[in-house]
């Protein structure tokens, strides 16, 4: 079946503009995660959802960043008033959900959105 | 908080040679451990994971890793690499105090396999 998809794959914007990045998880996956990966670094956690509920947003760098998943499927990560330091690869992942035993399901990653802020 | 250290940013190796990619972690609570691979222009793909049980974990494409709690390590190994193994490899942990939901990644090791 289809994997995690993200759009757009590339986004170039000017400083001060707002951007919205979209993630379409694997069908039926309960949990959805957002990560940010700077050049030469590993992915860094931003936030995650179980169904439509945002469970942890501790990784969002500041209040310009927000995420939503209103119907428990597609999610949007929005960055307001973009700055050059926001330039990075933004990765989305999804998983089946936490089992009753607490074991973590495998997170399946999408191809990412490369954001460049000029 | 948890952290992951991948000391080798780049590992060059000849085809059919063995390889070991090192990963050390730091955590005061129980962790799960993962290795992901990233091919060019693709998303991260899970190679293998350690949750519990046997400390030697086998994954896809002939890779294996060994969990060593006393040394807080989870090194990745392959006895004979192929050109197609050229990629970036990320070690990651998730921890009990975050419900094992949040992955913390290392900075990655680029494996370069040459003929």
Short mmCIF file of C-alpha atoms in Angstrom, two decimals:
data_model
loop_
_atom_site.label_atom_id
_atom_site.label_comp_id
_atom_site.label_asym_id
_atom_site.label_seq_id
_atom_site.Cartn_x
_atom_site.Cartn_y
_atom_site.Cartn_z
CA UNK A 1 0.00 0.00 0.00
CA UNK A 2 0.95 3.66 -0.16
CA UNK A 3 3.45 5.01 2.30
CA UNK A 4 3.54 8.35 4.08
CA UNK A 5 3.31 11.21 1.63
CA UNK A 6 4.30 14.83 2.13
CA UNK A 7 3.65 17.92 0.07
CA UNK A 8 5.13 19.97 -1.26
CA UNK A 9 8.44 18.16 -1.63
CA UNK A 10 10.27 21.48 -2.01
CA UNK A 11 9.21 24.90 -0.80
CA UNK A 12 11.08 28.14 -1.30
CA UNK A 13 9.68 31.16 0.47
CA UNK A 14 10.70 34.64 1.45
CA UNK A 15 11.39 35.63 5.00
CA UNK A 16 8.23 36.76 6.75
CA UNK A 17 5.85 34.59 4.73
CA UNK A 18 3.73 31.84 6.25
CA UNK A 19 4.07 28.26 5.01
CA UNK A 20 1.94 25.15 5.45
CA UNK A 21 3.42 21.70 5.11
CA UNK A 22 1.15 18.73 4.62
CA UNK A 23 1.49 15.12 5.75
CA UNK A 24 -0.74 12.25 4.64
CA UNK A 25 -0.06 9.22 6.87
CA UNK A 26 -0.43 5.55 6.04
CA UNK A 27 -4.13 4.68 6.03
CA UNK A 28 -5.32 3.55 9.44
CA UNK A 29 -2.29 4.77 11.33
CA UNK A 30 -3.26 6.31 14.64
CA UNK A 31 -0.09 8.19 15.50
CA UNK A 32 1.56 10.93 13.47
CA UNK A 33 4.87 12.64 14.17
CA UNK A 34 6.70 15.70 12.89
CA UNK A 35 10.49 16.03 12.90
CA UNK A 36 12.87 18.67 11.59
CA UNK A 37 16.29 17.81 10.17
CA UNK A 38 18.93 20.46 9.67
CA UNK A 39 21.76 19.83 7.24
CA UNK A 40 24.29 17.41 8.68
CA UNK A 41 22.12 16.58 11.67
CA UNK A 42 19.72 13.85 12.65
CA UNK A 43 15.97 14.45 12.74
CA UNK A 44 14.76 16.40 15.76
CA UNK A 45 11.32 15.77 17.27
CA UNK A 46 8.76 18.56 16.97
CA UNK A 47 5.34 17.18 17.92
CA UNK A 48 3.06 14.17 17.67
CA UNK A 49 -0.62 13.23 17.56
CA UNK A 50 -2.69 10.25 18.55
CA UNK A 51 -5.80 10.47 16.38
CA UNK A 52 -6.64 14.21 16.35
CA UNK A 53 -5.21 14.94 19.79
CA UNK A 54 -1.83 16.63 20.00
CA UNK A 55 -0.04 14.64 22.70
CA UNK A 56 3.31 16.36 22.89
CA UNK A 57 4.42 19.64 21.37
CA UNK A 58 7.50 20.10 23.47
CA UNK A 59 9.76 20.11 20.41
CA UNK A 60 8.13 23.05 18.65
CA UNK A 61 10.84 25.75 18.76
CA UNK A 62 8.55 28.75 19.38
CA UNK A 63 5.00 29.96 18.93
CA UNK A 64 5.48 30.58 15.22
CA UNK A 65 5.22 26.82 14.77
CA UNK A 66 1.90 25.01 15.07
CA UNK A 67 0.44 21.72 13.92
CA UNK A 68 -3.02 20.27 13.59
CA UNK A 69 -4.68 17.03 12.62
CA UNK A 70 -8.38 17.91 12.76
CA UNK A 71 -9.87 14.65 11.51
CA UNK A 72 -7.22 12.29 12.79
CA UNK A 73 -5.71 11.70 9.38
CA UNK A 74 -3.93 14.42 7.36
CA UNK A 75 -1.80 16.82 9.36
CA UNK A 76 -0.55 20.31 8.60
CA UNK A 77 2.54 21.93 10.10
CA UNK A 78 2.34 25.70 9.83
CA UNK A 79 5.22 28.11 10.25
CA UNK A 80 4.26 31.76 10.53
CA UNK A 81 6.54 34.68 9.69
CA UNK A 82 9.29 32.38 8.46
CA UNK A 83 12.93 33.13 9.24
CA UNK A 84 16.08 31.94 7.52
CA UNK A 85 16.88 29.68 10.48
CA UNK A 86 13.67 27.73 9.71
CA UNK A 87 15.31 26.33 6.57
CA UNK A 88 15.50 22.55 6.97
CA UNK A 89 14.00 19.24 5.91
CA UNK A 90 10.68 18.65 7.63
CA UNK A 91 9.83 14.99 8.04
CA UNK A 92 6.56 13.35 8.92
CA UNK A 93 6.13 9.82 10.21
CA UNK A 94 3.18 7.66 11.17
CA UNK A 95 2.69 4.48 13.18
CA UNK A 96 -0.12 2.10 13.97
CA UNK A 97 -0.29 3.39 17.50
CA UNK A 98 0.82 2.44 20.96
CA UNK A 99 -0.03 -1.14 21.87
CA UNK A 100 -1.68 -1.95 25.16
CA UNK A 101 1.69 -3.14 26.45
CA UNK A 102 3.27 0.24 25.85
CA UNK A 103 5.65 -0.96 23.17
CA UNK A 104 6.40 1.54 20.48
CA UNK A 105 5.27 0.71 16.97
CA UNK A 106 7.61 1.32 14.09
CA UNK A 107 7.51 4.88 12.78
CA UNK A 108 7.32 5.01 8.97
CA UNK A 109 8.77 8.16 7.48
CA UNK A 110 7.74 10.16 4.46
CA UNK A 111 10.19 11.66 1.93
CA UNK A 112 10.17 15.04 3.66
CA UNK A 113 9.62 18.65 2.60
CA UNK A 114 12.75 20.70 1.95
CA UNK A 115 12.01 24.24 3.13
CA UNK A 116 14.26 27.09 2.07
CA UNK A 117 13.67 30.55 3.47
CA UNK A 118 15.38 33.33 1.53
CA UNK B 1 16.79 13.59 28.69
CA UNK B 2 18.19 11.11 26.25
CA UNK B 3 21.05 11.58 23.81
CA UNK B 4 22.65 9.55 21.05
CA UNK B 5 26.24 9.78 19.90
CA UNK B 6 27.46 8.56 16.54
CA UNK B 7 31.16 9.36 16.63
CA UNK B 8 31.88 8.48 13.01
CA UNK B 9 30.43 11.00 10.58
CA UNK B 10 31.70 9.02 7.60
CA UNK B 11 32.91 5.43 7.16
CA UNK B 12 34.59 4.45 3.89
CA UNK B 13 34.79 0.74 3.14
CA UNK B 14 35.46 -1.53 0.18
CA UNK B 15 32.80 -3.77 -1.24
CA UNK B 16 32.53 -7.19 0.46
CA UNK B 17 34.41 -5.96 3.53
CA UNK B 18 32.80 -6.04 6.99
CA UNK B 19 31.61 -2.83 8.59
CA UNK B 20 30.65 -1.60 12.05
CA UNK B 21 28.83 1.69 12.65
CA UNK B 22 29.06 2.82 16.25
CA UNK B 23 26.26 4.17 18.40
CA UNK B 24 26.30 5.10 22.08
CA UNK B 25 23.36 6.44 24.01
CA UNK B 26 22.69 8.14 27.31
CA UNK B 27 19.51 7.69 29.34
CA UNK B 28 18.51 7.35 32.98
CA UNK B 29 15.41 5.32 32.10
CA UNK B 30 14.63 2.29 29.98
CA UNK B 31 15.03 2.76 26.25
CA UNK B 32 14.20 1.17 22.96
CA UNK B 33 16.89 1.39 20.27
CA UNK B 34 16.63 1.74 16.51
CA UNK B 35 18.73 1.98 13.39
CA UNK B 36 17.32 3.78 10.37
CA UNK B 37 18.82 4.09 6.88
CA UNK B 38 18.33 7.02 4.53
CA UNK B 39 18.98 6.57 0.83
CA UNK B 40 19.34 9.69 -1.32
CA UNK B 41 16.05 11.53 -1.89
CA UNK B 42 14.14 8.99 0.16
CA UNK B 43 12.60 8.86 3.60
CA UNK B 44 14.10 7.09 6.59
CA UNK B 45 13.64 3.33 6.56
CA UNK B 46 13.83 1.13 9.65
CA UNK B 47 16.70 -1.38 9.55
CA UNK B 48 16.16 -2.98 12.94
CA UNK B 49 15.04 -2.30 16.49
CA UNK B 50 15.70 -3.55 20.00
CA UNK B 51 12.80 -3.56 22.43
CA UNK B 52 13.67 -6.39 24.82
CA UNK B 53 14.88 -9.97 24.90
CA UNK B 54 17.90 -11.18 22.96
CA UNK B 55 20.57 -8.51 22.76
CA UNK B 56 21.50 -9.50 19.21
CA UNK B 57 18.98 -8.13 16.76
CA UNK B 58 18.85 -9.02 13.08
CA UNK B 59 17.40 -6.63 10.55
CA UNK B 60 16.86 -6.23 6.86
CA UNK B 61 19.56 -6.35 4.17
CA UNK B 62 21.85 -8.53 6.29
CA UNK B 63 22.42 -5.98 9.05
CA UNK B 64 22.53 -6.83 12.74
CA UNK B 65 23.12 -4.90 15.94
CA UNK B 66 23.99 -5.80 19.50
CA UNK B 67 22.59 -4.06 22.55
CA UNK B 68 25.17 -3.70 25.32
CA UNK B 69 23.59 -2.20 28.41
CA UNK B 70 26.80 -1.91 30.44
CA UNK B 71 28.51 0.03 27.65
CA UNK B 72 25.30 1.83 26.61
CA UNK B 73 26.01 0.89 23.01
CA UNK B 74 24.04 -0.39 20.05
CA UNK B 75 26.57 -0.87 17.25
CA UNK B 76 25.42 -1.84 13.75
CA UNK B 77 27.31 -4.50 11.81
CA UNK B 78 27.30 -6.20 8.44
CA UNK B 79 29.77 -8.97 7.55
CA UNK B 80 29.99 -8.09 3.85
CA UNK B 81 28.77 -4.80 2.37
CA UNK B 82 27.52 -4.06 -1.12
CA UNK B 83 27.73 -0.92 -3.20
CA UNK B 84 23.99 -0.52 -2.66
CA UNK B 85 24.56 -0.12 1.10
CA UNK B 86 25.96 3.35 0.45
CA UNK B 87 23.63 5.59 2.47
CA UNK B 88 23.32 7.52 5.71
CA UNK B 89 22.60 5.55 8.85
CA UNK B 90 20.92 6.97 11.94
CA UNK B 91 20.81 5.49 15.42
CA UNK B 92 17.84 6.51 17.57
CA UNK B 93 16.36 5.90 21.00
CA UNK B 94 12.95 6.25 22.54
CA UNK B 95 12.48 6.28 26.29
CA UNK B 96 10.06 5.21 29.00
CA UNK B 97 9.57 8.75 30.27
CA UNK B 98 8.13 9.84 26.92
CA UNK B 99 5.97 6.76 26.49
CA UNK B 100 8.47 5.52 23.93
CA UNK B 101 6.82 7.86 21.42
CA UNK B 102 9.53 10.43 20.76
CA UNK B 103 12.60 9.33 18.81
CA UNK B 104 15.91 11.00 19.63
CA UNK B 105 18.38 10.62 16.76
CA UNK B 106 22.13 10.76 16.46
CA UNK B 107 23.79 12.95 13.84
CA UNK B 108 24.18 10.08 11.41
CA UNK B 109 27.01 8.11 9.80
CA UNK B 110 27.54 8.18 6.07
CA UNK B 111 28.62 4.76 4.79
CA UNK B 112 30.57 4.97 1.54
CA UNK B 113 31.10 1.63 -0.20
CA UNK B 114 33.53 1.59 -3.09
CA UNK B 115 34.46 -1.20 -5.54
#
